[in-house]
Short mmCIF file of C-alpha atoms and ligand atoms in Angstrom, two decimals:
data_model
loop_
_atom_site.label_atom_id
_atom_site.label_comp_id
_atom_site.label_asym_id
_atom_site.label_seq_id
_atom_site.Cartn_x
_atom_site.Cartn_y
_atom_site.Cartn_z
CA MET A 1 19.50 -1.10 17.11
CA GLU A 2 16.71 1.58 18.19
CA THR A 3 13.51 1.08 18.35
CA ILE A 4 11.83 3.11 14.84
CA GLN A 5 8.05 3.17 14.04
CA PHE A 6 6.38 3.86 10.88
CA VAL A 7 3.13 3.79 9.77
CA HIS A 8 1.62 1.70 6.89
CA MET A 9 -1.46 3.21 5.23
CA THR A 10 -2.72 1.87 1.82
CA ASP A 11 -6.58 1.69 -0.58
CA THR A 12 -6.56 4.99 -0.06
CA HIS A 13 -9.05 4.89 -3.35
CA MET A 14 -9.03 9.28 -3.04
CA ASN A 15 -10.78 11.33 -5.79
CA ALA A 16 -10.98 15.01 -5.71
CA PRO A 17 -13.75 15.79 -3.92
CA GLY A 18 -17.19 15.54 -5.78
CA ARG A 19 -15.93 12.46 -7.33
CA ASP A 20 -16.25 9.76 -4.73
CA LEU A 21 -16.57 6.14 -5.21
CA TRP A 22 -19.67 5.68 -2.92
CA ASP A 23 -21.37 7.98 -0.80
CA VAL A 24 -18.58 8.35 1.71
CA SER A 25 -15.53 10.85 1.35
CA MET A 26 -12.35 8.76 0.95
CA THR A 27 -10.21 11.81 1.23
CA GLU A 28 -12.08 12.10 4.72
CA LYS A 29 -11.04 9.17 6.01
CA ALA A 30 -7.30 9.93 4.95
CA LYS A 31 -7.19 12.68 6.81
CA ARG A 32 -8.58 11.34 9.85
CA ILE A 33 -5.80 8.54 9.74
CA PHE A 34 -3.58 11.45 9.99
CA GLN A 35 -5.18 12.86 12.77
CA ASP A 36 -5.53 9.94 14.32
CA VAL A 37 -1.80 9.43 14.06
CA LYS A 38 -1.07 12.97 15.77
CA ALA A 39 -3.44 13.12 18.50
CA SER A 40 -2.01 9.06 19.39
CA GLY A 41 0.69 10.73 19.94
CA TYR A 42 2.93 8.63 17.85
CA LYS A 43 6.28 9.81 16.33
CA PRO A 44 6.59 8.01 12.86
CA ALA A 45 9.65 7.91 10.94
CA PHE A 46 7.50 8.23 7.86
CA VAL A 47 4.28 6.99 6.68
CA VAL A 48 3.73 4.76 3.62
CA ILE A 49 0.76 4.71 1.69
CA THR A 50 1.23 1.02 -0.55
CA GLY A 51 -0.83 2.05 -3.43
CA ASP A 52 -4.75 2.40 -4.91
CA LEU A 53 -4.04 5.91 -3.91
CA ALA A 54 -6.37 7.21 -6.73
CA GLN A 55 -9.86 5.16 -7.22
CA GLU A 56 -9.47 6.60 -10.54
CA GLY A 57 -6.27 8.65 -10.98
CA ASN A 58 -6.48 11.59 -13.47
CA LEU A 59 -4.41 14.49 -13.16
CA GLU A 60 -7.01 16.55 -10.50
CA ASP A 61 -7.36 13.75 -8.37
CA TYR A 62 -3.35 13.54 -8.26
CA ALA A 63 -2.94 16.97 -7.67
CA TYR A 64 -6.01 16.78 -4.96
CA ILE A 65 -4.16 14.17 -2.89
CA ARG A 66 -0.85 15.85 -3.06
CA LYS A 67 -2.49 18.28 -1.25
CA LEU A 68 -4.06 16.24 1.03
CA VAL A 69 -0.59 14.25 1.94
CA ASP A 70 1.36 17.21 2.11
CA GLU A 71 -0.73 18.80 5.19
CA GLY A 72 -0.65 14.80 6.69
CA SER A 73 2.62 15.03 6.65
CA ALA A 74 3.20 18.24 8.15
CA LEU A 75 0.30 17.28 10.73
CA VAL A 76 2.32 14.10 11.79
CA GLY A 77 5.94 15.91 11.61
CA ALA A 78 7.06 13.19 9.05
CA PRO A 79 7.36 12.71 5.23
CA VAL A 80 4.81 10.30 3.60
CA TYR A 81 5.62 8.43 0.68
CA VAL A 82 3.98 6.21 -1.49
CA THR A 83 3.57 3.28 -4.49
CA LEU A 84 1.47 3.13 -7.09
CA GLY A 85 -1.67 0.31 -7.52
CA ASN A 86 -3.77 -1.31 -10.07
CA HIS A 87 -6.28 1.55 -9.64
CA ASP A 88 -3.41 4.54 -10.40
CA HIS A 89 -2.35 5.66 -13.75
CA ARG A 90 1.05 6.52 -14.16
CA SER A 91 1.43 9.42 -16.46
CA PRO A 92 -0.76 11.54 -14.29
CA PHE A 93 0.58 10.53 -11.17
CA ARG A 94 3.82 11.91 -12.64
CA ALA A 95 2.20 14.88 -13.13
CA GLY A 96 -0.35 15.60 -11.08
CA TYR A 97 1.55 14.45 -7.63
CA LEU A 98 5.15 14.46 -8.41
CA GLY A 99 5.16 17.77 -10.89
CA GLU A 100 7.12 15.86 -13.34
CA ALA A 101 6.73 15.34 -17.20
CA PRO A 102 3.92 12.34 -17.84
CA SER A 103 5.77 9.01 -18.32
CA GLU A 104 4.23 5.30 -17.73
CA GLY A 105 7.90 4.28 -16.54
CA PRO A 106 7.52 2.64 -13.13
CA TYR A 107 7.80 4.97 -10.07
CA TYR A 108 10.14 3.74 -7.67
CA TYR A 109 12.62 4.98 -5.11
CA SER A 110 15.19 4.48 -1.83
CA THR A 111 15.06 6.82 0.68
CA THR A 112 16.41 6.11 4.56
CA VAL A 113 14.86 7.91 7.22
CA GLY A 114 16.24 8.12 10.96
CA GLY A 115 18.13 5.07 10.07
CA LEU A 116 15.41 3.27 8.50
CA ARG A 117 15.26 2.54 4.87
CA LEU A 118 12.22 2.23 2.20
CA ILE A 119 12.61 1.03 -1.14
CA GLY A 120 9.45 1.61 -3.24
CA LEU A 121 8.93 -0.37 -5.91
CA THR A 122 5.84 -0.37 -8.44
CA SER A 123 3.83 -3.25 -8.86
CA GLN A 124 1.32 -1.89 -10.89
CA VAL A 125 1.03 -3.21 -14.48
CA PRO A 126 -0.99 -0.32 -17.16
CA GLY A 127 -4.24 -1.34 -18.09
CA GLU A 128 -4.15 -4.11 -15.41
CA GLU A 129 -6.77 -2.18 -13.63
CA THR A 130 -8.72 -5.05 -11.62
CA GLY A 131 -5.80 -7.41 -12.32
CA PHE A 132 -2.28 -8.70 -11.49
CA GLY A 133 0.51 -7.18 -10.02
CA PHE A 134 4.61 -7.43 -11.83
CA ILE A 135 7.81 -5.91 -10.56
CA ASP A 136 9.55 -5.23 -13.74
CA GLN A 137 13.72 -6.21 -14.38
CA LYS A 138 14.86 -2.80 -14.19
CA GLN A 139 13.43 -2.65 -10.51
CA LEU A 140 14.84 -5.74 -9.78
CA ASP A 141 17.81 -4.58 -10.78
CA PHE A 142 17.48 -1.30 -8.69
CA LEU A 143 16.23 -3.10 -5.83
CA ALA A 144 19.13 -5.46 -6.43
CA GLU A 145 21.59 -2.96 -6.00
CA GLU A 146 20.31 -1.50 -3.36
CA LEU A 147 20.22 -4.24 -1.31
CA LYS A 148 24.23 -4.64 -1.61
CA THR A 149 24.42 -2.38 1.36
CA THR A 150 22.48 -2.25 4.41
CA ALA A 151 20.71 0.27 6.82
CA PRO A 152 21.31 1.25 10.02
CA GLN A 153 17.77 0.47 11.31
CA GLY A 154 17.25 -2.21 8.81
CA THR A 155 15.02 -1.90 4.93
CA VAL A 156 11.31 -1.99 4.88
CA ILE A 157 9.99 -2.86 0.95
CA ALA A 158 6.59 -1.37 -0.08
CA PHE A 159 4.57 -2.33 -3.15
CA HIS A 160 1.13 -2.99 -3.70
CA HIS A 161 0.25 -6.06 -4.40
CA PRO A 162 1.32 -8.84 -1.79
CA MET A 163 3.51 -11.61 -2.27
CA LEU A 164 1.17 -14.10 -0.08
CA LYS A 165 -1.07 -16.91 -0.91
CA ILE A 166 -4.05 -15.85 0.60
CA VAL A 167 -6.89 -18.14 1.20
CA ASP A 168 -9.75 -17.21 -0.73
CA ILE A 169 -8.15 -15.00 -3.14
CA ALA A 170 -6.46 -16.75 -6.18
CA ALA A 171 -2.84 -16.20 -7.21
CA LYS A 172 -3.52 -14.18 -10.10
CA TYR A 173 -4.53 -11.16 -8.31
CA ASN A 174 -1.69 -10.60 -6.19
CA LEU A 175 1.99 -10.45 -7.53
CA THR A 176 2.58 -12.82 -10.31
CA ASN A 177 6.37 -12.95 -10.11
CA ALA A 178 6.63 -13.47 -6.28
CA GLU A 179 9.21 -15.86 -6.98
CA GLU A 180 11.36 -13.63 -8.36
CA VAL A 181 11.26 -10.88 -6.24
CA SER A 182 11.96 -13.05 -3.58
CA ALA A 183 14.71 -14.24 -4.60
CA VAL A 184 16.30 -10.94 -5.25
CA LEU A 185 14.91 -9.83 -1.88
CA LYS A 186 17.01 -13.07 0.25
CA THR A 187 20.46 -11.24 -1.59
CA GLY A 188 19.29 -8.43 1.30
CA ARG A 189 20.87 -8.64 4.86
CA ASP A 190 18.41 -6.62 6.63
CA ILE A 191 14.70 -6.91 5.30
CA VAL A 192 12.68 -6.26 7.71
CA GLY A 193 9.62 -7.21 5.54
CA VAL A 194 7.03 -6.23 2.62
CA PHE A 195 4.53 -4.29 2.88
CA ALA A 196 0.98 -4.16 0.71
CA GLY A 197 -2.09 -3.66 0.44
CA HIS A 198 -4.32 -4.36 -2.58
CA VAL A 199 -6.37 -7.21 -0.42
CA HIS A 200 -8.43 -4.87 1.39
CA SER A 201 -8.08 -7.30 4.39
CA ASN A 202 -5.31 -7.96 6.97
CA ASN A 203 -3.17 -10.95 5.88
CA ILE A 204 -0.04 -11.12 7.56
CA GLY A 205 2.50 -14.00 7.30
CA HIS A 206 5.75 -14.93 5.34
CA TYR A 207 6.29 -15.70 2.05
CA ASP A 208 9.46 -18.06 1.47
CA GLY A 209 10.60 -16.52 4.80
CA ILE A 210 10.39 -13.03 4.29
CA LEU A 211 7.62 -11.01 6.54
CA ASN A 212 4.54 -10.25 3.94
CA VAL A 213 2.16 -7.63 5.61
CA ALA A 214 -0.69 -6.65 3.65
CA ALA A 215 -2.86 -4.13 5.29
CA ALA A 216 -7.05 -3.58 5.04
CA GLY A 217 -6.57 -0.15 4.37
CA SER A 218 -8.82 2.97 4.75
CA THR A 219 -11.85 1.79 2.54
CA TYR A 220 -13.43 -0.84 2.63
CA VAL A 221 -12.98 -4.99 4.34
CA GLY A 222 -13.92 -7.85 2.19
CA ARG A 223 -15.07 -10.76 4.74
CA ARG A 224 -17.25 -13.82 3.86
CA ILE A 225 -20.97 -13.45 4.36
CA GLY A 226 -22.10 -17.03 3.06
CA ASP A 227 -24.38 -18.18 0.51
CA GLY A 228 -20.65 -18.21 -1.71
CA LEU A 229 -20.39 -14.20 -1.11
CA ILE A 230 -17.51 -11.89 -0.16
CA GLY A 231 -18.93 -8.47 1.41
CA GLY A 232 -17.05 -5.20 0.99
CA HIS A 233 -18.05 -3.02 4.10
CA ASN A 234 -16.97 0.47 4.88
CA PHE A 235 -13.71 0.39 7.07
CA CYS A 236 -11.02 2.56 7.69
CA SER A 237 -7.67 1.08 9.15
CA TYR A 238 -3.96 1.90 9.19
CA ASN A 239 -1.24 0.13 10.66
CA LEU A 240 1.35 0.87 12.95
CA VAL A 241 4.29 -0.90 12.90
CA THR A 242 6.92 -1.22 15.16
CA VAL A 243 11.19 -2.36 13.98
CA THR A 244 13.08 -3.44 16.54
CA ASN A 245 16.23 -5.67 15.71
CA LEU A 246 15.01 -6.13 12.34
CA GLN A 247 11.80 -7.69 13.64
CA ALA A 248 8.11 -6.00 13.24
CA THR A 249 5.12 -5.48 15.12
CA VAL A 250 2.13 -4.54 13.68
CA GLN A 251 -0.47 -3.16 15.18
CA THR A 252 -4.22 -2.25 12.82
CA ILE A 253 -6.03 0.50 14.40
CA ILE A 254 -9.46 0.43 13.49
CA LEU A 255 -11.19 3.82 13.29
CA PRO A 256 -14.90 3.61 13.73
CA THR A 257 -17.31 3.93 10.55
CA SER A 258 -20.96 2.73 9.85
CA ASN A 259 -19.32 -0.59 8.38
CA GLU A 260 -22.21 -0.47 5.94
CA GLU A 261 -22.01 -2.91 2.92
CA PHE A 262 -20.55 -1.06 0.00
CA PHE A 263 -21.11 -4.07 -2.46
CA ARG A 264 -21.20 -8.22 -2.50
CA VAL A 265 -19.26 -10.19 -5.11
CA ASP A 266 -19.82 -14.07 -5.27
CA MET A 267 -16.80 -15.98 -4.42
CA THR A 268 -15.63 -17.48 -7.70
CA TYR A 269 -14.51 -13.85 -9.07
CA PHE A 270 -11.82 -14.65 -6.55
CA ALA A 271 -11.12 -17.87 -7.37
CA ASP A 272 -8.04 -19.62 -9.54
FE1 LIG B 1 -7.64 -1.34 -3.13
FE1 LIG B 2 -5.70 -2.94 -5.99
#
């Protein structure tokens, strides 16, 4: 096997211009990431954005995000794939981003670029905008079928909610059927790892022996700030993932921001 790289972005939380989350343009940050990939000379096989593409996610937002993604794709010379997060909405995504008829069905796919296979699944649950993730049976059946074959450079799995059990964050905010998903993943013979987001901090470890990378993303990073509080601070990062012989090396590239505090929340919010 050769060495192959891909770029992992997540939690871009973009809206169409004029409707940003705070007084910081999240779309500008996403553009800066594409520019940084290009300027750094990286040649990723693909870019994957693992959900919370949009902050609110209406038709206008997704049409705008699609334009931005297409420009980013052209800039870095690689296809860009996405998965949906809890902030995303399926029907406007289908219409505005994919240009298809609106549908509340899950968005999932398998594609192979340069021998590296990417399987994207939807862990977003309609109506659960701040909560848990779940991968439905239809997608598990699709995953099982896909994993009957292998890809020359291995298989990367992407969805929004991590399987990891993360300190400070109750399992109820992550993937609630991780055991079920893991059982299917274990039928695969070429899994590199699962790449996710949602938790707005870098959490890298194993779930049931499977590498699970939850990336911090490009909106804010959460950390303890004392007095039982978690602060959400302006942040902009992406991960460059290098795959050799089915093993991943994850490099987090942090772009400068003011790092100001966007919000603070009581830690009990994330507790069981
Ligand atoms: Fe997010
Ligand atoms: Fe999320």
